[in-house]
């Protein structure tokens, strides 16, 4: 299975569509989801939210993180050590990027071989129903994949801001992996080593969700679980949109000020033999405000075998997943596009 080197059909920028449809228009058929996957706002779960955890607090922080990872697969962290001004600056440079004229952005148009650059679809299936969003994807680690020429050159501060931001995320990734290792009863460097020690992967997807005249018919990002290790999401502080699956419900996340939303990806579900869950989530759009989020993916080195930790296996709890590299795993998603959690289900060992 290989990824084709180009898109199966011409790319349409959702931002341009949004400007063309205007406030009262209709969205093209290609963005209309089947009835069963259209969004709805749940009333009864209106007050629920994913756990907010203060990382600077002494005491049982690790256990609260562990509980959130078991029960929700999601948490928000505050007092994480990343400066609020840096977080604001990171949001701001990407607002400025997406506000530039289309020709400027098109210079960074991406292809399905690496996905790096300015994109408007995931997956290469011809005729697929698409999501109501554009994005920008870039690599930070491993170093040999980092190519500043593929990062936008404007606004002028983008590269510097994102360099510092990226360093901070990698630091925070290390902190969280340590907490998760300890809480699983493993050596504190277990997960970091399984991810390749210093050679982890880190890449960013900046999601841009334009206004949508018919938000009830589509999704900004279809339901999916994140394929990598762990994700650090900087959500839009003003515009909600992220929904997390909780049984049969979708909980709309209410971001705490300057929090990161952290979620477990499929590779930690595999390594922890499903003690920690990578949970499905999706993004809804609205007709009044556009939205930007920065999703930083902290991943295992891509050619290492990832498999359930031997230390966590018991006679009545055998390995649920076969060993596989992240490279192999990622190809599933890159060819098929977001499809809920189907890929982990498909991989489940038959036992
Ligand atoms: C993602 C993601 C959520 C959001 O990029 O994988 O889930 O709020 N983003 O944009
Ligand atoms: Ni995601």
mmCIF file of C-alpha atoms and ligand atoms in Angstrom:
data_model
loop_
_atom_site.group_PDB
_atom_site.id
_atom_site.type_symbol
_atom_site.label_atom_id
_atom_site.label_comp_id
_atom_site.label_asym_id
_atom_site.label_seq_id
_atom_site.Cartn_x
_atom_site.Cartn_y
_atom_site.Cartn_z
ATOM 1 C CA UNK A 1 0.000 0.000 0.000
ATOM 2 C CA UNK A 2 1.514 3.316 -0.998
ATOM 3 C CA UNK A 3 0.206 6.843 -0.980
ATOM 4 C CA UNK A 4 -0.402 8.412 -4.367
ATOM 5 C CA UNK A 5 1.753 11.441 -5.025
ATOM 6 C CA UNK A 6 -1.099 13.742 -5.911
ATOM 7 C CA UNK A 7 -4.728 14.391 -5.051
ATOM 8 C CA UNK A 8 -7.365 12.455 -7.017
ATOM 9 C CA UNK A 9 -9.260 15.613 -7.990
ATOM 10 C CA UNK A 10 -8.723 19.390 -7.901
ATOM 11 C CA UNK A 11 -8.438 20.901 -4.436
ATOM 12 C CA UNK A 12 -11.090 23.382 -3.385
ATOM 13 C CA UNK A 13 -10.243 25.702 -0.504
ATOM 14 C CA UNK A 14 -13.052 25.721 2.043
ATOM 15 C CA UNK A 15 -12.147 29.292 2.890
ATOM 16 C CA UNK A 16 -12.944 30.315 -0.711
ATOM 17 C CA UNK A 17 -16.168 28.323 -0.653
ATOM 18 C CA UNK A 18 -17.203 29.991 2.565
ATOM 19 C CA UNK A 19 -16.598 33.405 1.084
ATOM 20 C CA UNK A 20 -18.556 32.439 -2.027
ATOM 21 C CA UNK A 21 -21.574 30.872 -0.262
ATOM 22 C CA UNK A 22 -21.914 33.894 2.026
ATOM 23 C CA UNK A 23 -24.306 33.917 4.987
ATOM 24 C CA UNK A 24 -27.446 32.525 3.399
ATOM 25 C CA UNK A 25 -26.001 30.177 0.786
ATOM 26 C CA UNK A 26 -25.989 26.416 0.507
ATOM 27 C CA UNK A 27 -22.945 24.269 0.886
ATOM 28 C CA UNK A 28 -21.906 21.973 -1.977
ATOM 29 C CA UNK A 29 -23.235 18.413 -1.856
ATOM 30 C CA UNK A 30 -19.710 17.064 -1.225
ATOM 31 C CA UNK A 31 -19.721 18.524 2.282
ATOM 32 C CA UNK A 32 -23.137 17.207 3.286
ATOM 33 C CA UNK A 33 -22.714 14.321 5.726
ATOM 34 C CA UNK A 34 -25.027 11.319 5.915
ATOM 35 C CA UNK A 35 -27.822 11.959 8.417
ATOM 36 C CA UNK A 36 -26.360 9.659 11.101
ATOM 37 C CA UNK A 37 -23.056 11.522 11.286
ATOM 38 C CA UNK A 38 -24.439 15.051 11.272
ATOM 39 C CA UNK A 39 -23.820 17.064 14.411
ATOM 40 C CA UNK A 40 -26.219 17.714 17.176
ATOM 41 C CA UNK A 41 -25.825 19.586 20.405
ATOM 42 C CA UNK A 42 -26.772 17.451 23.370
ATOM 43 C CA UNK A 43 -28.789 19.239 26.052
ATOM 44 C CA UNK A 44 -28.570 16.768 28.873
ATOM 45 C CA UNK A 45 -24.753 16.730 28.776
ATOM 46 C CA UNK A 46 -24.628 20.515 28.542
ATOM 47 C CA UNK A 47 -22.750 21.013 31.795
ATOM 48 C CA UNK A 48 -20.319 18.139 31.415
ATOM 49 C CA UNK A 49 -16.704 18.891 30.547
ATOM 50 C CA UNK A 50 -13.463 16.968 30.289
ATOM 51 C CA UNK A 51 -11.373 17.108 33.518
ATOM 52 C CA UNK A 52 -9.222 20.200 34.095
ATOM 53 C CA UNK A 53 -5.964 19.363 35.891
ATOM 54 C CA UNK A 54 -3.473 21.772 37.423
ATOM 55 C CA UNK A 55 -0.025 20.363 36.734
ATOM 56 C CA UNK A 56 1.603 22.617 39.349
ATOM 57 C CA UNK A 57 -0.476 21.213 42.170
ATOM 58 C CA UNK A 58 1.266 18.962 44.669
ATOM 59 C CA UNK A 59 -0.283 15.676 45.653
ATOM 60 C CA UNK A 60 -2.363 13.404 43.499
ATOM 61 C CA UNK A 61 -1.886 15.082 40.101
ATOM 62 C CA UNK A 62 -0.488 11.937 38.451
ATOM 63 C CA UNK A 63 -3.477 9.922 39.584
ATOM 64 C CA UNK A 64 -5.923 12.509 38.341
ATOM 65 C CA UNK A 65 -4.174 12.525 34.966
ATOM 66 C CA UNK A 66 -4.304 8.716 34.933
ATOM 67 C CA UNK A 67 -7.997 8.670 35.746
ATOM 68 C CA UNK A 68 -8.754 11.161 32.976
ATOM 69 C CA UNK A 69 -6.775 9.035 30.498
ATOM 70 C CA UNK A 70 -8.669 5.889 31.527
ATOM 71 C CA UNK A 71 -12.117 7.429 31.737
ATOM 72 C CA UNK A 72 -12.061 10.094 29.048
ATOM 73 C CA UNK A 73 -8.928 9.740 26.961
ATOM 74 C CA UNK A 74 -8.935 13.549 27.232
ATOM 75 C CA UNK A 75 -7.974 16.185 29.792
ATOM 76 C CA UNK A 76 -7.169 19.861 29.932
ATOM 77 C CA UNK A 77 -3.976 20.926 31.634
ATOM 78 C CA UNK A 78 -3.338 24.311 33.217
ATOM 79 C CA UNK A 79 -0.151 25.592 34.869
ATOM 80 C CA UNK A 80 1.759 23.562 32.317
ATOM 81 C CA UNK A 81 4.682 25.971 32.182
ATOM 82 C CA UNK A 82 4.072 27.334 28.674
ATOM 83 C CA UNK A 83 3.806 31.113 28.763
ATOM 84 C CA UNK A 84 0.346 32.493 28.029
ATOM 85 C CA UNK A 85 1.862 35.151 25.739
ATOM 86 C CA UNK A 86 3.557 32.467 23.676
ATOM 87 C CA UNK A 87 0.272 30.598 23.302
ATOM 88 C CA UNK A 88 -1.485 33.791 22.199
ATOM 89 C CA UNK A 89 1.309 34.606 19.773
ATOM 90 C CA UNK A 90 1.072 31.130 18.232
ATOM 91 C CA UNK A 91 -2.667 31.581 17.648
ATOM 92 C CA UNK A 92 -2.122 35.043 16.281
ATOM 93 C CA UNK A 93 0.517 34.168 13.670
ATOM 94 C CA UNK A 94 -1.763 31.522 12.200
ATOM 95 C CA UNK A 95 -4.734 33.904 12.091
ATOM 96 C CA UNK A 96 -2.520 36.202 10.126
ATOM 97 C CA UNK A 97 -1.403 33.407 7.829
ATOM 98 C CA UNK A 98 -4.952 32.364 6.938
ATOM 99 C CA UNK A 99 -5.995 35.969 6.382
ATOM 100 C CA UNK A 100 -3.494 36.427 3.581
ATOM 101 C CA UNK A 101 -4.588 36.380 -0.065
ATOM 102 C CA UNK A 102 -5.117 32.955 -1.591
ATOM 103 C CA UNK A 103 -2.076 33.211 -3.925
ATOM 104 C CA UNK A 104 0.218 33.564 -0.931
ATOM 105 C CA UNK A 105 -1.190 30.453 0.721
ATOM 106 C CA UNK A 106 -1.289 28.444 -2.506
ATOM 107 C CA UNK A 107 2.487 28.698 -2.734
ATOM 108 C CA UNK A 108 2.521 26.171 0.141
ATOM 109 C CA UNK A 109 -0.107 23.779 -1.305
ATOM 110 C CA UNK A 110 0.529 20.243 -0.047
ATOM 111 C CA UNK A 111 0.407 16.775 -1.609
ATOM 112 C CA UNK A 112 -0.583 13.437 -0.054
ATOM 113 C CA UNK A 113 3.016 12.159 0.017
ATOM 114 C CA UNK A 114 4.025 14.119 3.126
ATOM 115 C CA UNK A 115 0.946 16.246 3.781
ATOM 116 C CA UNK A 116 3.274 19.090 4.655
ATOM 117 C CA UNK A 117 1.959 22.541 3.791
ATOM 118 C CA UNK A 118 -1.439 24.048 3.072
ATOM 119 C CA UNK A 119 -4.164 21.443 2.652
ATOM 120 C CA UNK A 120 -7.903 21.019 2.397
ATOM 121 C CA UNK A 121 -8.520 17.292 2.642
ATOM 122 C CA UNK A 122 -7.319 14.164 4.412
ATOM 123 C CA UNK A 123 -7.439 10.936 2.468
ATOM 124 C CA UNK A 124 -7.229 10.400 -1.272
ATOM 125 C CA UNK A 125 -10.443 8.536 -1.971
ATOM 126 C CA UNK A 126 -11.983 9.960 -5.122
ATOM 127 C CA UNK A 127 -15.456 11.383 -4.564
ATOM 128 C CA UNK A 128 -15.196 11.206 -0.736
ATOM 129 C CA UNK A 129 -17.424 13.432 1.385
ATOM 130 C CA UNK A 130 -15.166 16.215 2.644
ATOM 131 C CA UNK A 131 -14.828 18.157 5.885
ATOM 132 C CA UNK A 132 -15.485 21.877 6.266
ATOM 133 C CA UNK A 133 -11.887 22.961 6.976
ATOM 134 C CA UNK A 134 -8.496 23.864 5.592
ATOM 135 C CA UNK A 135 -5.280 23.199 7.467
ATOM 136 C CA UNK A 136 -1.547 23.713 7.552
ATOM 137 C CA UNK A 137 0.679 20.790 8.415
ATOM 138 C CA UNK A 138 4.358 20.970 9.345
ATOM 139 C CA UNK A 139 7.112 18.814 10.824
ATOM 140 C CA UNK A 140 9.252 19.826 13.786
ATOM 141 C CA UNK A 141 10.856 16.520 14.811
ATOM 142 C CA UNK A 142 12.743 14.458 13.799
ATOM 143 C CA UNK A 143 15.194 17.212 12.867
ATOM 144 C CA UNK A 144 15.872 15.781 9.428
ATOM 145 C CA UNK A 145 12.225 16.357 8.492
ATOM 146 C CA UNK A 146 12.249 19.958 9.700
ATOM 147 C CA UNK A 147 12.380 22.266 6.711
ATOM 148 C CA UNK A 148 11.804 25.898 7.583
ATOM 149 C CA UNK A 149 11.258 26.653 3.898
ATOM 150 C CA UNK A 150 8.030 24.710 4.148
ATOM 151 C CA UNK A 151 6.864 26.847 7.072
ATOM 152 C CA UNK A 152 5.133 30.046 5.992
ATOM 153 C CA UNK A 153 7.534 32.965 5.628
ATOM 154 C CA UNK A 154 4.749 35.418 6.529
ATOM 155 C CA UNK A 155 3.814 36.771 8.965
ATOM 156 C CA UNK A 156 7.440 37.523 9.615
ATOM 157 C CA UNK A 157 7.387 36.278 13.229
ATOM 158 C CA UNK A 158 5.780 32.916 12.430
ATOM 159 C CA UNK A 159 8.923 30.793 12.229
ATOM 160 C CA UNK A 160 10.441 32.187 15.401
ATOM 161 C CA UNK A 161 7.205 31.954 17.400
ATOM 162 C CA UNK A 162 6.509 28.443 16.192
ATOM 163 C CA UNK A 163 10.060 27.328 16.892
ATOM 164 C CA UNK A 164 9.770 28.342 20.530
ATOM 165 C CA UNK A 165 6.231 26.995 20.791
ATOM 166 C CA UNK A 166 7.380 23.649 19.353
ATOM 167 C CA UNK A 167 10.243 23.370 21.859
ATOM 168 C CA UNK A 168 7.785 23.931 24.677
ATOM 169 C CA UNK A 169 5.375 21.291 23.406
ATOM 170 C CA UNK A 170 8.189 18.743 23.160
ATOM 171 C CA UNK A 171 9.176 19.528 26.744
ATOM 172 C CA UNK A 172 5.581 19.144 27.896
ATOM 173 C CA UNK A 173 5.281 15.891 25.970
ATOM 174 C CA UNK A 174 8.166 14.509 28.006
ATOM 175 C CA UNK A 175 6.495 15.572 31.260
ATOM 176 C CA UNK A 176 3.216 13.883 30.359
ATOM 177 C CA UNK A 177 4.886 10.671 29.138
ATOM 178 C CA UNK A 178 6.680 10.410 32.463
ATOM 179 C CA UNK A 179 3.444 10.833 34.386
ATOM 180 C CA UNK A 180 1.715 8.216 32.264
ATOM 181 C CA UNK A 181 4.609 5.742 32.668
ATOM 182 C CA UNK A 182 4.594 6.099 36.454
ATOM 183 C CA UNK A 183 0.844 5.759 36.636
ATOM 184 C CA UNK A 184 0.995 2.516 34.631
ATOM 185 C CA UNK A 185 3.483 1.141 37.164
ATOM 186 C CA UNK A 186 6.302 1.260 34.616
ATOM 187 C CA UNK A 187 9.757 2.854 34.879
ATOM 188 C CA UNK A 188 9.359 6.580 34.494
ATOM 189 C CA UNK A 189 11.244 6.632 31.196
ATOM 190 C CA UNK A 190 9.416 3.628 29.752
ATOM 191 C CA UNK A 191 7.099 5.432 27.357
ATOM 192 C CA UNK A 192 9.731 7.969 26.314
ATOM 193 C CA UNK A 193 12.098 5.103 25.455
ATOM 194 C CA UNK A 194 9.361 3.255 23.603
ATOM 195 C CA UNK A 195 8.831 6.447 21.590
ATOM 196 C CA UNK A 196 12.519 6.506 20.646
ATOM 197 C CA UNK A 197 14.010 8.572 23.510
ATOM 198 C CA UNK A 198 15.293 11.811 21.996
ATOM 199 C CA UNK A 199 14.144 10.740 18.546
ATOM 200 C CA UNK A 200 10.421 11.289 18.987
ATOM 201 C CA UNK A 201 8.316 12.770 16.237
ATOM 202 C CA UNK A 202 6.477 16.073 16.582
ATOM 203 C CA UNK A 203 4.283 17.649 13.956
ATOM 204 C CA UNK A 204 1.669 20.340 13.916
ATOM 205 C CA UNK A 205 -1.672 20.627 12.195
ATOM 206 C CA UNK A 206 -3.230 24.043 12.323
ATOM 207 C CA UNK A 207 -6.929 23.671 11.605
ATOM 208 C CA UNK A 208 -8.850 26.520 10.033
ATOM 209 C CA UNK A 209 -12.636 26.195 10.143
ATOM 210 C CA UNK A 210 -14.336 28.886 8.044
ATOM 211 C CA UNK A 211 -17.887 30.054 8.763
ATOM 212 C CA UNK A 212 -20.440 27.661 7.368
ATOM 213 C CA UNK A 213 -23.935 28.698 6.196
ATOM 214 C CA UNK A 214 -25.376 25.223 6.925
ATOM 215 C CA UNK A 215 -23.494 23.970 9.983
ATOM 216 C CA UNK A 216 -26.097 21.307 10.801
ATOM 217 C CA UNK A 217 -25.333 19.397 7.630
ATOM 218 C CA UNK A 218 -21.578 19.060 7.862
ATOM 219 C CA UNK A 219 -18.568 18.708 10.181
ATOM 220 C CA UNK A 220 -15.364 20.726 10.439
ATOM 221 C CA UNK A 221 -13.477 17.505 11.124
ATOM 222 C CA UNK A 222 -15.091 14.079 10.962
ATOM 223 C CA UNK A 223 -14.999 11.748 13.910
ATOM 224 C CA UNK A 224 -11.545 10.215 14.382
ATOM 225 C CA UNK A 225 -9.051 9.176 16.979
ATOM 226 C CA UNK A 226 -5.550 10.611 16.705
ATOM 227 C CA UNK A 227 -3.216 7.992 15.244
ATOM 228 C CA UNK A 228 -0.036 9.088 17.064
ATOM 229 C CA UNK A 229 1.114 9.115 20.669
ATOM 230 C CA UNK A 230 -0.443 12.114 22.338
ATOM 231 C CA UNK A 231 -1.942 15.377 21.108
ATOM 232 C CA UNK A 232 -1.619 18.862 22.596
ATOM 233 C CA UNK A 233 -4.407 21.005 21.289
ATOM 234 C CA UNK A 234 -4.535 24.747 21.631
ATOM 235 C CA UNK A 235 -8.202 25.399 20.952
ATOM 236 C CA UNK A 236 -9.739 28.670 19.904
ATOM 237 C CA UNK A 237 -10.334 30.542 23.179
ATOM 238 C CA UNK A 238 -13.552 32.124 21.929
ATOM 239 C CA UNK A 239 -15.254 29.676 19.608
ATOM 240 C CA UNK A 240 -16.258 26.192 20.802
ATOM 241 C CA UNK A 241 -16.242 23.345 18.294
ATOM 242 C CA UNK A 242 -14.418 20.287 19.618
ATOM 243 C CA UNK A 243 -16.674 17.426 20.694
ATOM 244 C CA UNK A 244 -15.483 14.301 22.504
ATOM 245 C CA UNK A 245 -17.337 11.030 22.436
ATOM 246 C CA UNK A 246 -18.668 9.804 25.754
ATOM 247 C CA UNK A 247 -20.628 6.589 25.212
ATOM 248 C CA UNK A 248 -23.467 7.549 22.872
ATOM 249 C CA UNK A 249 -23.041 11.276 23.528
ATOM 250 C CA UNK A 250 -20.854 14.027 22.224
ATOM 251 C CA UNK A 251 -19.531 16.404 24.868
ATOM 252 C CA UNK A 252 -18.647 19.896 23.644
ATOM 253 C CA UNK A 253 -15.354 20.878 25.259
ATOM 254 C CA UNK A 254 -15.322 24.164 27.136
ATOM 255 C CA UNK A 255 -11.719 25.301 27.056
ATOM 256 C CA UNK A 256 -10.247 26.667 30.291
ATOM 257 C CA UNK A 257 -8.215 29.864 29.758
ATOM 258 C CA UNK A 258 -4.737 29.074 28.411
ATOM 259 C CA UNK A 259 -5.187 25.367 28.901
ATOM 260 C CA UNK A 260 -3.907 22.695 26.561
ATOM 261 C CA UNK A 261 -6.314 19.961 25.694
ATOM 262 C CA UNK A 262 -4.346 16.729 25.881
ATOM 263 C CA UNK A 263 -5.571 13.498 24.400
ATOM 264 C CA UNK A 264 -4.299 9.962 24.158
ATOM 265 C CA UNK A 265 -3.548 8.742 20.637
ATOM 266 C CA UNK A 266 -3.750 5.233 19.239
ATOM 267 C CA UNK A 267 -0.069 4.439 19.920
ATOM 268 C CA UNK A 268 -0.479 4.948 23.677
ATOM 269 C CA UNK A 269 -3.627 2.853 23.568
ATOM 270 C CA UNK A 270 -1.500 0.101 21.983
ATOM 271 C CA UNK A 271 1.481 0.515 24.371
ATOM 272 C CA UNK A 272 -0.799 0.534 27.430
ATOM 273 C CA UNK A 273 -2.786 -2.410 26.023
ATOM 274 C CA UNK A 274 -5.916 -0.255 26.130
ATOM 275 C CA UNK A 275 -5.618 0.806 29.785
ATOM 276 C CA UNK A 276 -5.495 4.322 28.355
ATOM 277 C CA UNK A 277 -7.903 4.989 25.533
ATOM 278 C CA UNK A 278 -7.641 7.068 22.421
ATOM 279 C CA UNK A 279 -11.124 8.476 22.228
ATOM 280 C CA UNK A 280 -13.057 9.609 19.178
ATOM 281 C CA UNK A 281 -13.605 13.285 18.687
ATOM 282 C CA UNK A 282 -14.862 15.601 15.957
ATOM 283 C CA UNK A 283 -15.320 19.292 15.285
ATOM 284 C CA UNK A 284 -18.557 21.115 14.568
ATOM 285 C CA UNK A 285 -18.698 24.423 12.733
ATOM 286 C CA UNK A 286 -21.028 27.413 12.945
ATOM 287 C CA UNK A 287 -22.354 30.202 10.781
ATOM 288 C CA UNK A 288 -21.201 33.129 12.904
ATOM 289 C CA UNK A 289 -17.491 32.718 13.578
ATOM 290 C CA UNK A 290 -14.480 31.082 12.022
ATOM 291 C CA UNK A 291 -12.249 29.030 14.308
ATOM 292 C CA UNK A 292 -8.557 28.143 14.508
ATOM 293 C CA UNK A 293 -6.952 25.376 16.544
ATOM 294 C CA UNK A 294 -3.356 24.160 16.777
ATOM 295 C CA UNK A 295 -3.082 20.383 17.137
ATOM 296 C CA UNK A 296 0.466 19.280 18.022
ATOM 297 C CA UNK A 297 1.041 15.563 17.601
ATOM 298 C CA UNK A 298 3.712 14.000 19.790
ATOM 299 C CA UNK A 299 4.564 10.680 18.194
ATOM 300 C CA UNK A 300 6.839 7.664 18.448
ATOM 301 C CA UNK A 301 9.836 7.537 16.109
ATOM 302 C CA UNK A 302 8.179 6.304 12.993
ATOM 303 C CA UNK A 303 10.158 3.115 12.308
ATOM 304 C CA UNK A 304 10.091 1.625 15.818
ATOM 305 C CA UNK A 305 7.834 -1.292 16.569
ATOM 306 C CA UNK A 306 5.027 -0.280 18.897
ATOM 307 C CA UNK A 307 3.352 -3.044 20.868
ATOM 308 C CA UNK A 308 1.646 -3.585 24.213
ATOM 309 C CA UNK A 309 4.168 -3.313 27.085
ATOM 310 C CA UNK A 310 5.104 -6.830 28.257
ATOM 311 C CA UNK A 311 4.927 -5.618 31.862
ATOM 312 C CA UNK A 312 1.212 -4.922 31.465
ATOM 313 C CA UNK A 313 0.225 -8.335 30.102
ATOM 314 C CA UNK A 314 -1.520 -10.882 32.332
ATOM 315 C CA UNK A 315 -2.796 -14.370 31.566
ATOM 316 C CA UNK A 316 -6.317 -13.001 31.456
ATOM 317 C CA UNK A 317 -5.231 -9.813 29.714
ATOM 318 C CA UNK A 318 -3.162 -10.791 26.686
ATOM 319 C CA UNK A 319 -1.858 -8.348 24.094
ATOM 320 C CA UNK A 320 -4.792 -6.802 22.260
ATOM 321 C CA UNK A 321 -2.751 -5.518 19.322
ATOM 322 C CA UNK A 322 0.012 -6.800 17.083
ATOM 323 C CA UNK A 323 3.369 -4.996 16.863
ATOM 324 C CA UNK A 324 3.483 -2.396 14.121
ATOM 325 C CA UNK A 325 5.531 0.680 13.295
ATOM 326 C CA UNK A 326 3.880 4.084 13.304
ATOM 327 C CA UNK A 327 4.826 4.436 9.609
ATOM 328 C CA UNK A 328 2.810 1.351 8.738
ATOM 329 C CA UNK A 329 -0.060 2.431 10.926
ATOM 330 C CA UNK A 330 -0.276 5.940 9.531
ATOM 331 C CA UNK A 331 -0.648 4.740 5.967
ATOM 332 C CA UNK A 332 -4.104 3.387 6.799
ATOM 333 C CA UNK A 333 -5.337 6.809 7.756
ATOM 334 C CA UNK A 334 -3.556 8.716 5.053
ATOM 335 C CA UNK A 335 -5.176 6.638 2.370
ATOM 336 C CA UNK A 336 -8.644 6.337 3.873
ATOM 337 C CA UNK A 337 -9.134 9.674 5.645
ATOM 338 C CA UNK A 338 -10.700 10.011 9.120
ATOM 339 C CA UNK A 339 -12.943 7.050 9.877
ATOM 340 C CA UNK A 340 -13.772 7.051 13.560
ATOM 341 C CA UNK A 341 -11.732 4.412 15.340
ATOM 342 C CA UNK A 342 -12.065 1.777 12.661
ATOM 343 C CA UNK A 343 -8.325 1.352 12.185
ATOM 344 C CA UNK A 344 -7.589 0.156 15.763
ATOM 345 C CA UNK A 345 -10.590 -2.177 15.565
ATOM 346 C CA UNK A 346 -9.318 -3.628 12.282
ATOM 347 C CA UNK A 347 -5.936 -4.262 13.839
ATOM 348 C CA UNK A 348 -7.195 -6.008 16.941
ATOM 349 C CA UNK A 349 -5.573 -9.391 17.448
ATOM 350 C CA UNK A 350 -8.122 -12.115 16.722
ATOM 351 C CA UNK A 351 -7.615 -13.727 20.173
HETATM 352 C C1 LIG B 1 -7.129 17.200 15.183
HETATM 353 C C2 LIG B 1 -8.282 17.597 16.040
HETATM 354 C C3 LIG B 1 -9.593 19.341 17.044
HETATM 355 C C4 LIG B 1 -9.902 20.794 16.907
HETATM 356 O O1 LIG B 1 -6.569 18.092 14.506
HETATM 357 O O2 LIG B 1 -6.787 15.996 15.196
HETATM 358 O O3 LIG B 1 -8.895 16.741 16.598
HETATM 359 O O4 LIG B 1 -10.503 21.334 17.836
HETATM 360 N N1 LIG B 1 -8.584 18.902 16.144
HETATM 361 O O5 LIG B 1 -9.570 21.374 15.878
HETATM 362 NI NI1 LIG B 2 -7.864 14.856 16.535
#
